[in-house]
N, CA, C and O atoms as a GROMACS GRO file, in nm:
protein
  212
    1UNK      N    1   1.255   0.277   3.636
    1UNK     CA    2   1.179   0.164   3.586
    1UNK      C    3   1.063   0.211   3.500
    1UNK      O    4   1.033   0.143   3.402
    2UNK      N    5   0.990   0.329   3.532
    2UNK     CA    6   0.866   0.334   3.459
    2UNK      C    7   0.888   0.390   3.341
    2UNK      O    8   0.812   0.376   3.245
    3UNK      N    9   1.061   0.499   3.343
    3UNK     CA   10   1.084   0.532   3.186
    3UNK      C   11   1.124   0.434   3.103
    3UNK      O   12   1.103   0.452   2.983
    4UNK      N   13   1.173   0.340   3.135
    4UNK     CA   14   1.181   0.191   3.091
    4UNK      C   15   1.066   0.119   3.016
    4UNK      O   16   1.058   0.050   2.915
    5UNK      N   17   0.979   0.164   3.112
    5UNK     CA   18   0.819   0.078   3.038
    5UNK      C   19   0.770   0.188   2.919
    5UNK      O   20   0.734   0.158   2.805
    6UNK      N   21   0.777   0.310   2.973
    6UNK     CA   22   0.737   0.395   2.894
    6UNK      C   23   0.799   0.382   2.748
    6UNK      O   24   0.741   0.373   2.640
    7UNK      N   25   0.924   0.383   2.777
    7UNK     CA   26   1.023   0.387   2.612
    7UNK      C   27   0.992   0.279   2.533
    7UNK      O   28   0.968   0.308   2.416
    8UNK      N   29   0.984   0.152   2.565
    8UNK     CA   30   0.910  -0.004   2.540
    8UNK      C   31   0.769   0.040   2.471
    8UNK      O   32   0.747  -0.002   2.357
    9UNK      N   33   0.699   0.099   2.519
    9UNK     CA   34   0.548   0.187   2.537
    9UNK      C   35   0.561   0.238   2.356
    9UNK      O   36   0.501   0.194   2.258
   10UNK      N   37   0.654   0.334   2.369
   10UNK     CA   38   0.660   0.416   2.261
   10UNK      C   39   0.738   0.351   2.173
   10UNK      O   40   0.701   0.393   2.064
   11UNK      N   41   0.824   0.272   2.158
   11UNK     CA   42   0.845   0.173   2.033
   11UNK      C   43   0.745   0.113   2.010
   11UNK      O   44   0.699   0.143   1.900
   12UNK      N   45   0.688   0.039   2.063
   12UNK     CA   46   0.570  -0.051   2.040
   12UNK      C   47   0.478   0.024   1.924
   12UNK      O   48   0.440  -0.016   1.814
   13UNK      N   49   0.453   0.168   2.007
   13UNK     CA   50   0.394   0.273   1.874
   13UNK      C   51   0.450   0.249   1.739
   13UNK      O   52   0.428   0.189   1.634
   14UNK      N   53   0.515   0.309   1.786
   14UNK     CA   54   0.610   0.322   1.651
   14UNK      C   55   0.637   0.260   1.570
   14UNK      O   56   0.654   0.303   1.456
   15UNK      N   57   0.653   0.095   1.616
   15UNK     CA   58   0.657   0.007   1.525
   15UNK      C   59   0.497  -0.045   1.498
   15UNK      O   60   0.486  -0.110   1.394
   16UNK      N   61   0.399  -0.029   1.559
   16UNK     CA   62   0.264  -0.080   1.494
   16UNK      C   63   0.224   0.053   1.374
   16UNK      O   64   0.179   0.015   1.266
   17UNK      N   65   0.240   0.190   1.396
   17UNK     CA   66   0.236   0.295   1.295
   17UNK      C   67   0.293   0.239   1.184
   17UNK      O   68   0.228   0.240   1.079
   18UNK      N   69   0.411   0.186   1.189
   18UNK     CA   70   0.509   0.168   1.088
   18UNK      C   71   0.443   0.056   1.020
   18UNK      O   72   0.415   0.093   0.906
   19UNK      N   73   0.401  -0.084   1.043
   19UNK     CA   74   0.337  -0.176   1.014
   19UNK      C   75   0.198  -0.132   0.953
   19UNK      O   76   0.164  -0.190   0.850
   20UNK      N   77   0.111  -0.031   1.009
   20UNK     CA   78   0.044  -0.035   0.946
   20UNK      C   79   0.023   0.075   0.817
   20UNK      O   80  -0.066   0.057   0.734
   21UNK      N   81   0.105   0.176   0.812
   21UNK     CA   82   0.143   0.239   0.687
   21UNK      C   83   0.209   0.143   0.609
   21UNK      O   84   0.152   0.142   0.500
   22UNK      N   85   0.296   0.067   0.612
   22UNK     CA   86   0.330  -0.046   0.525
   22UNK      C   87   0.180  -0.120   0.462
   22UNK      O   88   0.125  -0.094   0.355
   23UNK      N   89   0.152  -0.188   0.533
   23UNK     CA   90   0.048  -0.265   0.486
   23UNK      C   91  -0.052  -0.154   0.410
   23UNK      O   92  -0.048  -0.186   0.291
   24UNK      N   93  -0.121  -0.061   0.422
   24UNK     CA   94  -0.163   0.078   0.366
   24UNK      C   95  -0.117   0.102   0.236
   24UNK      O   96  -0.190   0.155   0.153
   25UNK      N   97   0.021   0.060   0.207
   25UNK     CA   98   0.045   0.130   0.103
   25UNK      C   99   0.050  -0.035  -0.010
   25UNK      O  100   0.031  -0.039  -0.132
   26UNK      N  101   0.077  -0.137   0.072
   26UNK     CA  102   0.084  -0.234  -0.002
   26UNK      C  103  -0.077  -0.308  -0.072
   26UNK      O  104  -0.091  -0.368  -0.179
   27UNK      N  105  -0.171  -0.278   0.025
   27UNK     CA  106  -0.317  -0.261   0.005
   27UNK      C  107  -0.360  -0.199  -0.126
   27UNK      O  108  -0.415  -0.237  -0.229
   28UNK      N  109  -0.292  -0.049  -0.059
   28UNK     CA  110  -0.318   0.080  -0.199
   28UNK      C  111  -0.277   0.044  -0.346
   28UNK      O  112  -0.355   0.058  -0.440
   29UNK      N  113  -0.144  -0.004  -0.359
   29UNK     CA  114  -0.077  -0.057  -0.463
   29UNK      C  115  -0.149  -0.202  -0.550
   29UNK      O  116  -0.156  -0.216  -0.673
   30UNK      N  117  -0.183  -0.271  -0.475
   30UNK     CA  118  -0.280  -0.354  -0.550
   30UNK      C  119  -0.410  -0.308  -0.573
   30UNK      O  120  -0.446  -0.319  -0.690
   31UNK      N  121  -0.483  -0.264  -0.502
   31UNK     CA  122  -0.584  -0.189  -0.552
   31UNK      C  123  -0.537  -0.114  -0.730
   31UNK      O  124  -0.585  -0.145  -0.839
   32UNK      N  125  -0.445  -0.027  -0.702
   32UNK     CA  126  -0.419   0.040  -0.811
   32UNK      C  127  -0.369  -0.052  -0.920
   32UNK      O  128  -0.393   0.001  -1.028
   33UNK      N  129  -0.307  -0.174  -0.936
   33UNK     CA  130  -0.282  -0.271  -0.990
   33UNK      C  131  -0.388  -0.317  -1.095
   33UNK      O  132  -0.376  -0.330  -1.217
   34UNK      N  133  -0.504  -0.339  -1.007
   34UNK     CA  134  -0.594  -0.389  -1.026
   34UNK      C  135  -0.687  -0.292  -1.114
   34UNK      O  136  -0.789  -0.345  -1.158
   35UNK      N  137  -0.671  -0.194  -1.136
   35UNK     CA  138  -0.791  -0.096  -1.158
   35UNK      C  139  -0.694  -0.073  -1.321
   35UNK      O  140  -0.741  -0.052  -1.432
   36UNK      N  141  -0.551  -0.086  -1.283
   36UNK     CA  142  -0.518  -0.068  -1.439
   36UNK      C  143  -0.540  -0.161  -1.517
   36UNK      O  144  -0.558  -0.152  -1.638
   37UNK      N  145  -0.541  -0.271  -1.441
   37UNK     CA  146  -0.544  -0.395  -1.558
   37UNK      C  147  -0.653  -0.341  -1.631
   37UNK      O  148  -0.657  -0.326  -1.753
   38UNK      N  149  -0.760  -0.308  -1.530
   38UNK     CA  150  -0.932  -0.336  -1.582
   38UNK      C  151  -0.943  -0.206  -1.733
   38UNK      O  152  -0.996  -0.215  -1.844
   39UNK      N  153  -0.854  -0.083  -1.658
   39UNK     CA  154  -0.807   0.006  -1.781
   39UNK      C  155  -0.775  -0.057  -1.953
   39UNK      O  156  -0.831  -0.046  -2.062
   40UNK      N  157  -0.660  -0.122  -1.903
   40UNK     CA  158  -0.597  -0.169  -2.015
   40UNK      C  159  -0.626  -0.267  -2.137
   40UNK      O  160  -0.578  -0.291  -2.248
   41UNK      N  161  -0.753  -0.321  -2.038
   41UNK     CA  162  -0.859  -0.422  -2.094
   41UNK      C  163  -0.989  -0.338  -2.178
   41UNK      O  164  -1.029  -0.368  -2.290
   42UNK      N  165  -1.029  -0.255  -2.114
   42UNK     CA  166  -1.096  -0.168  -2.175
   42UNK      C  167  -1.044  -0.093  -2.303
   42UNK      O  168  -1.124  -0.057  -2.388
   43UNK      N  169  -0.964  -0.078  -2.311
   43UNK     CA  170  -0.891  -0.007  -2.401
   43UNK      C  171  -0.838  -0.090  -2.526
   43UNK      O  172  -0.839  -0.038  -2.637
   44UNK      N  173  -0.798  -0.199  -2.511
   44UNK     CA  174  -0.806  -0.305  -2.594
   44UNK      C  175  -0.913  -0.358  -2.656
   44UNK      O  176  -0.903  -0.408  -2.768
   45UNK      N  177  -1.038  -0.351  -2.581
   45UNK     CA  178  -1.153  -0.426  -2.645
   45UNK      C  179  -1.189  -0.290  -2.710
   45UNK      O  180  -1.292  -0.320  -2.771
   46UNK      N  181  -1.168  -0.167  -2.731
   46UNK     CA  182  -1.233  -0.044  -2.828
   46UNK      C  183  -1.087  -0.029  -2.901
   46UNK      O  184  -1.052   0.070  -2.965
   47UNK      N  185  -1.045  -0.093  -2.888
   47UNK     CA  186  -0.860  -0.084  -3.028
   47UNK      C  187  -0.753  -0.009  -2.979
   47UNK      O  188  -0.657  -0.033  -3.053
   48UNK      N  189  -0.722   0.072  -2.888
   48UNK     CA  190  -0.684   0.182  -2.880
   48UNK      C  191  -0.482   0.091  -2.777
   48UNK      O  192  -0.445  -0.006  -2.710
   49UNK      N  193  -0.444   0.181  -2.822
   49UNK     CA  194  -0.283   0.132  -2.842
   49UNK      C  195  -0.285   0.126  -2.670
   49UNK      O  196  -0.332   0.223  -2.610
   50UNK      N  197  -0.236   0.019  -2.599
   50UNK     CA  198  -0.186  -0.004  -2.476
   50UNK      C  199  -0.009   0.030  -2.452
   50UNK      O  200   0.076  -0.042  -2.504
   51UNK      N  201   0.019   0.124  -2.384
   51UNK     CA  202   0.121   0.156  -2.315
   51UNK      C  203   0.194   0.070  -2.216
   51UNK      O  204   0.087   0.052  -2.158
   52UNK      N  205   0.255   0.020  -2.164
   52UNK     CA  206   0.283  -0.099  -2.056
   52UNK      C  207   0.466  -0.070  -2.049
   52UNK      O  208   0.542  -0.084  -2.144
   53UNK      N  209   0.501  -0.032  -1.920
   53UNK     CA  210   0.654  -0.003  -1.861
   53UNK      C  211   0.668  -0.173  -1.839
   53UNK      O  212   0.771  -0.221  -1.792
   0.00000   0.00000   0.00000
């Protein structure tokens, strides 16, 4: 029974680690989103040729 709780125990880990490296990277990614726009804007208002994938 208690390796039972235990294994329950350690998914639980595992899946809140997992959740929160997700969210971490989805955080990170808008951040970085955000910081290019502000780039690309800058770069436009002094003339200079914008790149965009």
């Amino acid at each position: 029974m208690w390796i039972g709780i235990a294994a329950v125990v350690v998914v639980w880990v595992f899946v809140a680690i997992a959740v929160a490296v997700l969210i971490g990277r989805v955080v990170s990614h808008a951040d970085l989103e955000e910081k290019a726009e502000v780039l690309r804007r800058e770069d436009r208002s002094r003339g200079l040729p914008t790149f965009s994938a």
